[in-house]
Amino acid sequence: MTTMTQDAVIIGGGISGTAAAYELARSGASVTLVEKGSLASMASGWTLAGVRQSGRHPAELPLAQAAVRRWETLSEELETDLEYRQEGNLRLARTPQEVEIIARMVEEQRALGLELSFLPDNQAVRQAAPALSEAVLAAAYCPTDGHANPNAAVYAFATAAERAGARILTQTSVTGIEVTGGRVRGVQTTAGPLAAEAVAIAAGVYSDQLCAAVGLNWPLSITHVSVVQTAPLPALLKQVLGVANADFAGRQEVGGRLRMTTATGPWTWPEGELQADDVQPPAQSLGQIIERASLVLPAVAQARVARVWGGLIAMTPDGLPVIERSPEIEGLVIAAGFSGHGFCLGPVTGRLICELVKGEEPSLPLAPFRRTRFAGMTAPAAPELHG
Ligand SMILES: Cc1cc2nc3c(=O)[nH]c(=O)nc-3n(C[C@H](O)[C@H](O)[C@H](O)COP(=O)(O)OP(=O)(O)OC[C@H]3O[C@@H](n4cnc5c(N)ncnc54)[C@H](O)[C@@H]3O)c2cc1C
């Protein structure tokens, strides 16, 4: 292991960390990314991978809009087909109460400048997506939303980062962040120490633990989501689907498989190291996904299930991430707590981490994402749409 001091070490090989490694390396910085498992082995692999601006909190909308502009040309930039499709997002109403929620959401989001329309009845919805059922009463439609292949995106960022000179270490854990005299000096890893001028924590559900070990405490709670993926089906659906109360979401992947998720549910850390089985979906959640999906998309009932898995979501008290350069520890950058919507933001998170590491003025407004806003807060945010 090298003892040469690098410009930056990034902890975490999900979309946030790999995008940051790419941005830093191509800006000329020396950078090593450390990932404890394989790339995309946690949220960035478990994800539904919707690339969505609609339904975003006003503070997050500028980031999501900037991310979508970036996704539009990202396959070309990273020289890999990311299976990005910009074919819209439909958020469905299944009851009269949900119709009101959706109508209000459309009004609020249009006022923020987002291109979003209200499809007021079943006919309008089925004109946009003919495979949907009569149970759908109305929908919000955002034509510039879409989806992508999450594994392809993470690996493409990592490969492009390596091409630009970054070093990527997988199957290597960061066991501690070195801080002396109020500034970071590097990290300890299972493969030895790495000295660095800056350290970026993009470690998903482990980010608060890494922060706590250097005295920075902030509230992160972990929720669980179940995912069902079918065998390939004929083309059924272009848009990503969500629902007003966030208890179902789904999309058809480029190869024809449906990838569908349920609402978030409770989850607690096991004793000792996390094992793959600790994240697997509870049996009853699988029935819920199929039932809710078939109600709006009847073809699901006949589909063959190919895979099921579970995923963890790192929720902050207000459902917004932390993206900051720590005011307490010089050289420490934190980008975590994406609360179920960090896949879309990934390309922009990477750029922001790069700017923060280099001490540059961030290119997007980051005041709402400071960790100090949590002073005195403990409760998690109400579950909302992941995707
Ligand atoms: C089921 C599900 C559906 C979702 N749907 C969407 C969606 O449709 N759209 C959307 O935008 N977002 C969605 N999300 C959220 C999105 O996937 C995440 O916000 C995003 O992937 C977070 O990326 P990340 O790189 O910050 O974290 P992660 O992908 O979790 O990566 C963090 C990495 O850090 C590594 N790590 C942790 N600790 C250490 C350590 N000590 N040393 C070394 N490595 C370490 C982990 O192994 C992990 O690989 C969904 C999430 C889930 C679970």
GROMACS .gro file of C-alpha atoms and ligand atoms in nm:
model
  440
    1MET     CA    1   0.000   0.000   0.000
    2THR     CA    2   0.139   0.339  -0.098
    3THR     CA    3   0.222   0.596   0.167
    4MET     CA    4   0.241   0.882  -0.086
    5THR     CA    5  -0.012   1.147   0.009
    6GLN     CA    6  -0.288   1.163  -0.248
    7ASP     CA    7  -0.528   1.445  -0.311
    8ALA     CA    8  -0.830   1.236  -0.211
    9VAL     CA    9  -0.959   0.903  -0.087
   10ILE     CA   10  -1.322   0.821  -0.153
   11ILE     CA   11  -1.501   0.570   0.071
   12GLY     CA   12  -1.772   0.383  -0.119
   13GLY     CA   13  -1.807   0.233  -0.465
   14GLY     CA   14  -2.170   0.314  -0.537
   15ILE     CA   15  -2.281   0.571  -0.791
   16SER     CA   16  -2.185   0.865  -0.568
   17GLY     CA   17  -1.831   0.742  -0.503
   18THR     CA   18  -1.752   0.621  -0.854
   19ALA     CA   19  -1.887   0.943  -1.008
   20ALA     CA   20  -1.672   1.141  -0.765
   21ALA     CA   21  -1.363   0.935  -0.852
   22TYR     CA   22  -1.427   1.007  -1.219
   23GLU     CA   23  -1.471   1.380  -1.167
   24LEU     CA   24  -1.164   1.410  -0.946
   25ALA     CA   25  -0.940   1.202  -1.171
   26ARG     CA   26  -1.036   1.390  -1.486
   27SER     CA   27  -0.977   1.720  -1.309
   28GLY     CA   28  -0.618   1.610  -1.252
   29ALA     CA   29  -0.641   1.503  -0.886
   30SER     CA   30  -0.477   1.187  -0.756
   31VAL     CA   31  -0.754   0.973  -0.609
   32THR     CA   32  -0.816   0.626  -0.468
   33LEU     CA   33  -1.164   0.484  -0.420
   34VAL     CA   34  -1.202   0.217  -0.151
   35GLU     CA   35  -1.498  -0.021  -0.162
   36LYS     CA   36  -1.551  -0.290   0.101
   37GLY     CA   37  -1.736  -0.531  -0.130
   38SER     CA   38  -1.777  -0.508  -0.508
   39LEU     CA   39  -1.880  -0.197  -0.693
   40ALA     CA   40  -2.259  -0.136  -0.681
   41SER     CA   41  -2.300  -0.401  -0.411
   42MET     CA   42  -2.535  -0.194  -0.196
   43ALA     CA   43  -2.798   0.073  -0.277
   44SER     CA   44  -2.660   0.144  -0.624
   45GLY     CA   45  -2.711  -0.220  -0.719
   46TRP     CA   46  -3.036  -0.278  -0.530
   47THR     CA   47  -3.203   0.031  -0.673
   48LEU     CA   48  -3.505   0.069  -0.900
   49ALA     CA   49  -3.289   0.326  -1.086
   50GLY     CA   50  -3.552   0.580  -1.174
   51VAL     CA   51  -3.405   0.909  -1.293
   52ARG     CA   52  -3.671   1.143  -1.167
   53GLN     CA   53  -3.723   1.513  -1.108
   54SER     CA   54  -4.099   1.493  -1.041
   55GLY     CA   55  -4.201   1.467  -0.678
   56ARG     CA   56  -3.871   1.612  -0.558
   57HIS     CA   57  -3.844   1.844  -0.260
   58PRO     CA   58  -3.790   2.204  -0.384
   59ALA     CA   59  -3.438   2.204  -0.236
   60GLU     CA   60  -3.344   1.891  -0.429
   61LEU     CA   61  -3.511   1.981  -0.758
   62PRO     CA   62  -3.220   2.191  -0.896
   63LEU     CA   63  -2.987   1.894  -0.837
   64ALA     CA   64  -3.228   1.649  -1.000
   65GLN     CA   65  -3.274   1.880  -1.301
   66ALA     CA   66  -2.900   1.921  -1.339
   67ALA     CA   67  -2.861   1.543  -1.310
   68VAL     CA   68  -3.118   1.477  -1.583
   69ARG     CA   69  -2.937   1.718  -1.816
   70ARG     CA   70  -2.621   1.518  -1.746
   71TRP     CA   71  -2.788   1.177  -1.794
   72GLU     CA   72  -2.897   1.286  -2.143
   73THR     CA   73  -2.538   1.266  -2.271
   74LEU     CA   74  -2.374   1.041  -2.011
   75SER     CA   75  -2.362   0.722  -2.220
   76GLU     CA   76  -2.165   0.909  -2.482
   77GLU     CA   77  -1.940   1.075  -2.225
   78LEU     CA   78  -1.860   0.748  -2.044
   79GLU     CA   79  -1.841   0.551  -2.371
   80THR     CA   80  -2.085   0.287  -2.239
   81ASP     CA   81  -2.452   0.220  -2.309
   82LEU     CA   82  -2.613   0.303  -1.975
   83GLU     CA   83  -2.958   0.201  -2.108
   84TYR     CA   84  -3.080   0.547  -2.017
   85ARG     CA   85  -3.431   0.606  -2.144
   86GLN     CA   86  -3.599   0.943  -2.106
   87GLU     CA   87  -3.956   0.826  -2.156
   88GLY     CA   88  -4.131   0.981  -1.861
   89ASN     CA   89  -4.261   0.909  -1.515
   90LEU     CA   90  -4.625   0.847  -1.429
   91ARG     CA   91  -4.734   0.888  -1.070
   92LEU     CA   92  -5.069   0.715  -1.045
   93ALA     CA   93  -5.384   0.783  -0.844
   94ARG     CA   94  -5.591   0.476  -0.754
   95THR     CA   95  -5.851   0.637  -0.525
   96PRO     CA   96  -6.034   0.973  -0.523
   97GLN     CA   97  -5.808   1.084  -0.233
   98GLU     CA   98  -5.501   1.000  -0.440
   99VAL     CA   99  -5.642   1.202  -0.730
  100GLU     CA  100  -5.641   1.507  -0.502
  101ILE     CA  101  -5.285   1.438  -0.387
  102ILE     CA  102  -5.163   1.403  -0.745
  103ALA     CA  103  -5.347   1.713  -0.867
  104ARG     CA  104  -5.193   1.917  -0.584
  105MET     CA  105  -4.847   1.777  -0.654
  106VAL     CA  106  -4.875   1.874  -1.021
  107GLU     CA  107  -4.972   2.230  -0.928
  108GLU     CA  108  -4.691   2.269  -0.675
  109GLN     CA  109  -4.426   2.126  -0.902
  110ARG     CA  110  -4.534   2.326  -1.203
  111ALA     CA  111  -4.500   2.637  -0.987
  112LEU     CA  112  -4.136   2.536  -0.935
  113GLY     CA  113  -4.085   2.532  -1.311
  114LEU     CA  114  -4.100   2.158  -1.376
  115GLU     CA  115  -4.263   2.036  -1.695
  116LEU     CA  116  -4.541   1.819  -1.554
  117SER     CA  117  -4.895   1.752  -1.668
  118PHE     CA  118  -5.206   1.619  -1.496
  119LEU     CA  119  -5.376   1.332  -1.678
  120PRO     CA  120  -5.724   1.374  -1.532
  121ASP     CA  121  -5.891   1.042  -1.610
  122ASN     CA  122  -5.834   0.679  -1.704
  123GLN     CA  123  -5.859   0.748  -2.076
  124ALA     CA  124  -5.584   1.010  -2.064
  125VAL     CA  125  -5.362   0.782  -1.858
  126ARG     CA  126  -5.411   0.485  -2.089
  127GLN     CA  127  -5.342   0.698  -2.391
  128ALA     CA  128  -4.996   0.755  -2.240
  129ALA     CA  129  -4.954   0.394  -2.117
  130PRO     CA  130  -5.204   0.153  -2.279
  131ALA     CA  131  -5.102  -0.144  -2.060
  132LEU     CA  132  -5.233   0.023  -1.744
  133SER     CA  133  -5.568  -0.090  -1.602
  134GLU     CA  134  -5.901   0.076  -1.536
  135ALA     CA  135  -5.805   0.102  -1.168
  136VAL     CA  136  -5.592   0.406  -1.246
  137LEU     CA  137  -5.806   0.718  -1.204
  138ALA     CA  138  -5.552   0.988  -1.291
  139ALA     CA  139  -5.178   1.050  -1.300
  140ALA     CA  140  -4.903   1.307  -1.298
  141TYR     CA  141  -4.686   1.279  -1.608
  142CYS     CA  142  -4.333   1.415  -1.629
  143PRO     CA  143  -4.201   1.351  -1.982
  144THR     CA  144  -3.837   1.435  -1.903
  145ASP     CA  145  -3.799   1.174  -1.629
  146GLY     CA  146  -3.664   0.827  -1.709
  147HIS     CA  147  -3.450   0.537  -1.592
  148ALA     CA  148  -3.112   0.371  -1.650
  149ASN     CA  149  -2.917   0.053  -1.581
  150PRO     CA  150  -2.759   0.106  -1.240
  151ASN     CA  151  -2.481  -0.154  -1.262
  152ALA     CA  152  -2.380  -0.028  -1.604
  153ALA     CA  153  -2.369   0.328  -1.471
  154VAL     CA  154  -2.153   0.249  -1.167
  155TYR     CA  155  -1.909   0.034  -1.365
  156ALA     CA  156  -1.891   0.293  -1.643
  157PHE     CA  157  -1.803   0.567  -1.395
  158ALA     CA  158  -1.541   0.341  -1.236
  159THR     CA  159  -1.387   0.245  -1.571
  160ALA     CA  160  -1.379   0.607  -1.687
  161ALA     CA  161  -1.224   0.706  -1.352
  162GLU     CA  162  -0.951   0.445  -1.396
  163ARG     CA  163  -0.890   0.563  -1.753
  164ALA     CA  164  -0.836   0.911  -1.611
  165GLY     CA  165  -0.586   0.778  -1.354
  166ALA     CA  166  -0.796   0.690  -1.045
  167ARG     CA  167  -0.715   0.380  -0.844
  168ILE     CA  168  -1.004   0.160  -0.737
  169LEU     CA  169  -0.965  -0.091  -0.455
  170THR     CA  170  -1.252  -0.335  -0.405
  171GLN     CA  171  -1.289  -0.597  -0.129
  172THR     CA  172  -1.110  -0.345   0.093
  173SER     CA  173  -1.273  -0.180   0.396
  174VAL     CA  174  -1.195   0.156   0.543
  175THR     CA  175  -1.161   0.082   0.914
  176GLY     CA  176  -1.094   0.436   1.030
  177ILE     CA  177  -1.041   0.795   0.918
  178GLU     CA  178  -0.719   0.954   1.043
  179VAL     CA  179  -0.772   1.301   1.192
  180THR     CA  180  -0.504   1.503   1.370
  181GLY     CA  181  -0.492   1.874   1.448
  182GLY     CA  182  -0.845   1.921   1.316
  183ARG     CA  183  -0.774   1.792   0.967
  184VAL     CA  184  -0.792   1.459   0.786
  185ARG     CA  185  -0.466   1.282   0.709
  186GLY     CA  186  -0.600   0.975   0.534
  187VAL     CA  187  -0.766   0.645   0.614
  188GLN     CA  188  -0.685   0.306   0.762
  189THR     CA  189  -0.797   0.017   0.547
  190THR     CA  190  -0.788  -0.362   0.567
  191ALA     CA  191  -0.506  -0.339   0.310
  192GLY     CA  192  -0.305  -0.079   0.506
  193PRO     CA  193  -0.302   0.301   0.548
  194LEU     CA  194  -0.366   0.554   0.272
  195ALA     CA  195  -0.252   0.913   0.324
  196ALA     CA  196  -0.468   1.184   0.168
  197GLU     CA  197  -0.533   1.558   0.180
  198ALA     CA  198  -0.908   1.496   0.163
  199VAL     CA  199  -1.143   1.208   0.241
  200ALA     CA  200  -1.494   1.182   0.099
  201ILE     CA  201  -1.750   0.963   0.275
  202ALA     CA  202  -1.995   0.822   0.016
  203ALA     CA  203  -2.057   0.504   0.211
  204GLY     CA  204  -2.435   0.479   0.197
  205VAL     CA  205  -2.589   0.321   0.509
  206TYR     CA  206  -2.248   0.313   0.682
  207SER     CA  207  -2.182   0.685   0.643
  208ASP     CA  208  -2.309   0.790   0.986
  209GLN     CA  209  -2.094   0.524   1.156
  210LEU     CA  210  -1.781   0.648   0.977
  211CYS     CA  211  -1.870   1.003   1.079
  212ALA     CA  212  -1.941   0.904   1.441
  213ALA     CA  213  -1.597   0.744   1.467
  214VAL     CA  214  -1.445   1.091   1.413
  215GLY     CA  215  -1.690   1.260   1.649
  216LEU     CA  216  -1.951   1.381   1.400
  217ASN     CA  217  -2.295   1.254   1.498
  218TRP     CA  218  -2.602   1.291   1.280
  219PRO     CA  219  -2.926   1.094   1.266
  220LEU     CA  220  -2.956   0.835   0.990
  221SER     CA  221  -3.219   0.564   1.006
  222ILE     CA  222  -3.227   0.262   0.779
  223THR     CA  223  -3.543   0.136   0.611
  224HIS     CA  224  -3.594  -0.169   0.394
  225VAL     CA  225  -3.742  -0.208   0.045
  226SER     CA  226  -3.825  -0.532  -0.138
  227VAL     CA  227  -3.767  -0.572  -0.510
  228VAL     CA  228  -3.914  -0.819  -0.762
  229GLN     CA  229  -3.769  -0.863  -1.111
  230THR     CA  230  -3.956  -1.064  -1.373
  231ALA     CA  231  -3.834  -1.260  -1.671
  232PRO     CA  232  -3.833  -1.053  -1.991
  233LEU     CA  233  -4.176  -0.953  -2.122
  234PRO     CA  234  -4.274  -0.796  -2.453
  235ALA     CA  235  -4.265  -0.416  -2.455
  236LEU     CA  236  -4.539  -0.301  -2.214
  237LEU     CA  237  -4.436   0.017  -2.050
  238LYS     CA  238  -4.211   0.309  -2.132
  239GLN     CA  239  -4.259   0.523  -1.824
  240VAL     CA  240  -4.142   0.463  -1.469
  241LEU     CA  241  -4.446   0.410  -1.248
  242GLY     CA  242  -4.498   0.548  -0.899
  243VAL     CA  243  -4.814   0.586  -0.692
  244ALA     CA  244  -4.948   0.870  -0.481
  245ASN     CA  245  -4.885   0.702  -0.144
  246ALA     CA  246  -4.546   0.556  -0.247
  247ASP     CA  247  -4.639   0.194  -0.169
  248PHE     CA  248  -4.535   0.069  -0.515
  249ALA     CA  249  -4.300   0.167  -0.796
  250GLY     CA  250  -4.192  -0.011  -1.112
  251ARG     CA  251  -4.037   0.015  -1.454
  252GLN     CA  252  -3.963  -0.206  -1.752
  253GLU     CA  253  -3.591  -0.243  -1.811
  254VAL     CA  254  -3.443  -0.218  -2.157
  255GLY     CA  255  -3.422  -0.599  -2.186
  256GLY     CA  256  -3.795  -0.636  -2.106
  257ARG     CA  257  -3.778  -0.733  -1.738
  258LEU     CA  258  -4.008  -0.554  -1.496
  259ARG     CA  259  -3.833  -0.427  -1.183
  260MET     CA  260  -4.080  -0.343  -0.908
  261THR     CA  261  -4.054  -0.226  -0.547
  262THR     CA  262  -4.281  -0.201  -0.248
  263ALA     CA  263  -4.313   0.066   0.023
  264THR     CA  264  -4.028   0.113   0.268
  265GLY     CA  265  -4.052  -0.095   0.586
  266PRO     CA  266  -3.866  -0.111   0.917
  267TRP     CA  267  -3.524  -0.271   0.945
  268THR     CA  268  -3.268  -0.302   1.224
  269TRP     CA  269  -2.894  -0.370   1.217
  270PRO     CA  270  -2.809  -0.730   1.304
  271GLU     CA  271  -2.552  -0.817   1.567
  272GLY     CA  272  -2.206  -0.831   1.409
  273GLU     CA  273  -2.125  -0.798   1.039
  274LEU     CA  274  -2.410  -0.753   0.793
  275GLN     CA  275  -2.478  -1.073   0.596
  276ALA     CA  276  -2.657  -1.096   0.261
  277ASP     CA  277  -2.953  -1.275   0.423
  278ASP     CA  278  -3.011  -0.983   0.661
  279VAL     CA  279  -3.128  -0.775   0.364
  280GLN     CA  280  -3.345  -1.035   0.188
  281PRO     CA  281  -3.713  -0.942   0.148
  282PRO     CA  282  -3.974  -1.056   0.399
  283ALA     CA  283  -4.202  -1.309   0.226
  284GLN     CA  284  -4.519  -1.106   0.273
  285SER     CA  285  -4.370  -0.802   0.097
  286LEU     CA  286  -4.338  -1.003  -0.226
  287GLY     CA  287  -4.712  -1.072  -0.235
  288GLN     CA  288  -4.777  -0.703  -0.176
  289ILE     CA  289  -4.561  -0.602  -0.470
  290ILE     CA  290  -4.733  -0.845  -0.706
  291GLU     CA  291  -5.080  -0.746  -0.583
  292ARG     CA  292  -5.019  -0.371  -0.612
  293ALA     CA  293  -4.843  -0.407  -0.944
  294SER     CA  294  -5.113  -0.628  -1.097
  295LEU     CA  295  -5.384  -0.385  -0.992
  296VAL     CA  296  -5.238  -0.112  -1.213
  297LEU     CA  297  -5.054  -0.329  -1.469
  298PRO     CA  298  -5.254  -0.654  -1.516
  299ALA     CA  299  -4.982  -0.823  -1.726
  300VAL     CA  300  -4.774  -0.861  -1.410
  301ALA     CA  301  -5.000  -1.138  -1.280
  302GLN     CA  302  -4.888  -1.373  -1.561
  303ALA     CA  303  -4.520  -1.277  -1.555
  304ARG     CA  304  -4.253  -1.519  -1.434
  305VAL     CA  305  -4.053  -1.400  -1.138
  306ALA     CA  306  -3.680  -1.418  -1.213
  307ARG     CA  307  -3.524  -1.267  -0.900
  308VAL     CA  308  -3.617  -1.105  -0.572
  309TRP     CA  309  -3.392  -0.903  -0.345
  310GLY     CA  310  -3.405  -0.650  -0.068
  311GLY     CA  311  -3.241  -0.311  -0.036
  312LEU     CA  312  -3.161  -0.066   0.240
  313ILE     CA  313  -3.237   0.303   0.230
  314ALA     CA  314  -3.043   0.561   0.433
  315MET     CA  315  -3.309   0.806   0.556
  316THR     CA  316  -3.238   1.144   0.713
  317PRO     CA  317  -3.496   1.321   0.933
  318ASP     CA  318  -3.607   1.551   0.649
  319GLY     CA  319  -3.556   1.308   0.360
  320LEU     CA  320  -3.277   1.521   0.209
  321PRO     CA  321  -2.911   1.419   0.183
  322VAL     CA  322  -2.605   1.558   0.351
  323ILE     CA  323  -2.366   1.703   0.091
  324GLU     CA  324  -2.101   1.915   0.258
  325ARG     CA  325  -1.744   1.987   0.342
  326SER     CA  326  -1.734   1.934   0.718
  327PRO     CA  327  -1.703   2.261   0.909
  328GLU     CA  328  -1.537   2.072   1.199
  329ILE     CA  329  -1.271   1.864   1.022
  330GLU     CA  330  -1.066   2.022   0.745
  331GLY     CA  331  -1.058   1.805   0.432
  332LEU     CA  332  -1.357   1.584   0.518
  333VAL     CA  333  -1.643   1.572   0.265
  334ILE     CA  334  -1.972   1.390   0.327
  335ALA     CA  335  -2.227   1.285   0.063
  336ALA     CA  336  -2.482   1.046   0.210
  337GLY     CA  337  -2.835   1.005   0.343
  338PHE     CA  338  -2.993   1.017  -0.003
  339SER     CA  339  -3.319   0.888   0.145
  340GLY     CA  340  -3.415   0.673  -0.152
  341HIS     CA  341  -3.338   0.912  -0.436
  342GLY     CA  342  -2.962   0.921  -0.480
  343PHE     CA  343  -2.931   0.718  -0.798
  344CYS     CA  344  -3.067   0.992  -1.023
  345LEU     CA  345  -2.847   1.247  -0.848
  346GLY     CA  346  -2.528   1.037  -0.878
  347PRO     CA  347  -2.363   1.219  -1.169
  348VAL     CA  348  -2.423   1.554  -0.999
  349THR     CA  349  -2.322   1.423  -0.655
  350GLY     CA  350  -1.992   1.316  -0.810
  351ARG     CA  351  -1.931   1.664  -0.944
  352LEU     CA  352  -2.027   1.825  -0.613
  353ILE     CA  353  -1.795   1.595  -0.415
  354CYS     CA  354  -1.514   1.691  -0.654
  355GLU     CA  355  -1.581   2.062  -0.604
  356LEU     CA  356  -1.600   2.025  -0.225
  357VAL     CA  357  -1.281   1.818  -0.210
  358LYS     CA  358  -1.099   2.085  -0.410
  359GLY     CA  359  -1.241   2.367  -0.197
  360GLU     CA  360  -1.417   2.520  -0.498
  361GLU     CA  361  -1.746   2.706  -0.487
  362PRO     CA  362  -2.018   2.439  -0.542
  363SER     CA  363  -2.191   2.472  -0.878
  364LEU     CA  364  -2.535   2.412  -0.721
  365PRO     CA  365  -2.693   2.546  -0.400
  366LEU     CA  366  -2.592   2.320  -0.111
  367ALA     CA  367  -2.715   2.517   0.193
  368PRO     CA  368  -3.017   2.285   0.245
  369PHE     CA  369  -2.785   1.984   0.269
  370ARG     CA  370  -2.571   2.091   0.563
  371ARG     CA  371  -2.553   1.840   0.846
  372THR     CA  372  -2.598   2.111   1.114
  373ARG     CA  373  -2.967   2.138   1.017
  374PHE     CA  374  -3.026   1.817   1.216
  375ALA     CA  375  -2.925   1.970   1.551
  376GLY     CA  376  -3.177   1.833   1.800
  377MET     CA  377  -3.356   1.610   1.545
  378THR     CA  378  -3.390   1.234   1.574
  379ALA     CA  379  -3.711   1.122   1.403
  380PRO     CA  380  -3.692   0.979   1.051
  381ALA     CA  381  -3.881   1.142   0.767
  382ALA     CA  382  -4.219   1.002   0.667
  383PRO     CA  383  -4.165   0.724   0.411
  384GLU     CA  384  -4.192   0.857   0.061
  385LEU     CA  385  -4.121   0.751  -0.291
  386HIS     CA  386  -3.789   0.587  -0.354
  387GLY     CA  387  -3.726   0.639  -0.717
  388LIG     C1  388  -3.484  -0.070  -0.359
  388LIG     C2  389  -3.433   0.069  -0.384
  388LIG     C3  390  -3.491   0.147  -0.483
  388LIG     C4  391  -3.441   0.273  -0.512
  388LIG     N1  392  -3.492   0.344  -0.616
  388LIG     C5  393  -3.433   0.459  -0.655
  388LIG     C6  394  -3.473   0.524  -0.774
  388LIG     O1  395  -3.562   0.477  -0.846
  388LIG     N2  396  -3.412   0.641  -0.808
  388LIG     C7  397  -3.315   0.697  -0.730
  388LIG     O2  398  -3.265   0.804  -0.764
  388LIG     N3  399  -3.272   0.635  -0.618
  388LIG     C8  400  -3.329   0.518  -0.578
  388LIG     N4  401  -3.285   0.454  -0.467
  388LIG     C9  402  -3.179   0.515  -0.387
  388LIG    C10  403  -3.045   0.504  -0.455
  388LIG     O3  404  -3.025   0.373  -0.503
  388LIG    C11  405  -2.935   0.542  -0.355
  388LIG     O4  406  -2.965   0.668  -0.298
  388LIG    C12  407  -2.799   0.549  -0.424
  388LIG     O5  408  -2.771   0.431  -0.494
  388LIG    C13  409  -2.692   0.577  -0.320
  388LIG     O6  410  -2.567   0.564  -0.384
  388LIG     P1  411  -2.435   0.580  -0.298
  388LIG     O7  412  -2.322   0.561  -0.391
  388LIG     O8  413  -2.442   0.710  -0.223
  388LIG     O9  414  -2.444   0.463  -0.189
  388LIG     P2  415  -2.427   0.306  -0.208
  388LIG    O10  416  -2.467   0.262  -0.343
  388LIG    O11  417  -2.493   0.241  -0.091
  388LIG    O12  418  -2.272   0.286  -0.198
  388LIG    C14  419  -2.202   0.296  -0.079
  388LIG    C15  420  -2.088   0.196  -0.085
  388LIG    O13  421  -2.001   0.219   0.025
  388LIG    C16  422  -1.944   0.096   0.061
  388LIG     N5  423  -1.891   0.109   0.197
  388LIG    C17  424  -1.960   0.134   0.310
  388LIG     N6  425  -1.877   0.140   0.416
  388LIG    C18  426  -1.752   0.121   0.367
  388LIG    C19  427  -1.623   0.114   0.428
  388LIG     N7  428  -1.607   0.130   0.560
  388LIG     N8  429  -1.516   0.089   0.349
  388LIG    C20  430  -1.531   0.074   0.214
  388LIG     N9  431  -1.650   0.078   0.152
  388LIG    C21  432  -1.760   0.102   0.228
  388LIG    C22  433  -2.062   0.000   0.051
  388LIG    O14  434  -2.018  -0.136   0.038
  388LIG    C23  435  -2.134   0.052  -0.072
  388LIG    O15  436  -2.102  -0.019  -0.189
  388LIG    C24  437  -3.334   0.327  -0.434
  388LIG    C25  438  -3.277   0.250  -0.332
  388LIG    C26  439  -3.324   0.122  -0.308
  388LIG    C27  440  -3.257   0.040  -0.201
   0.00000   0.00000   0.00000
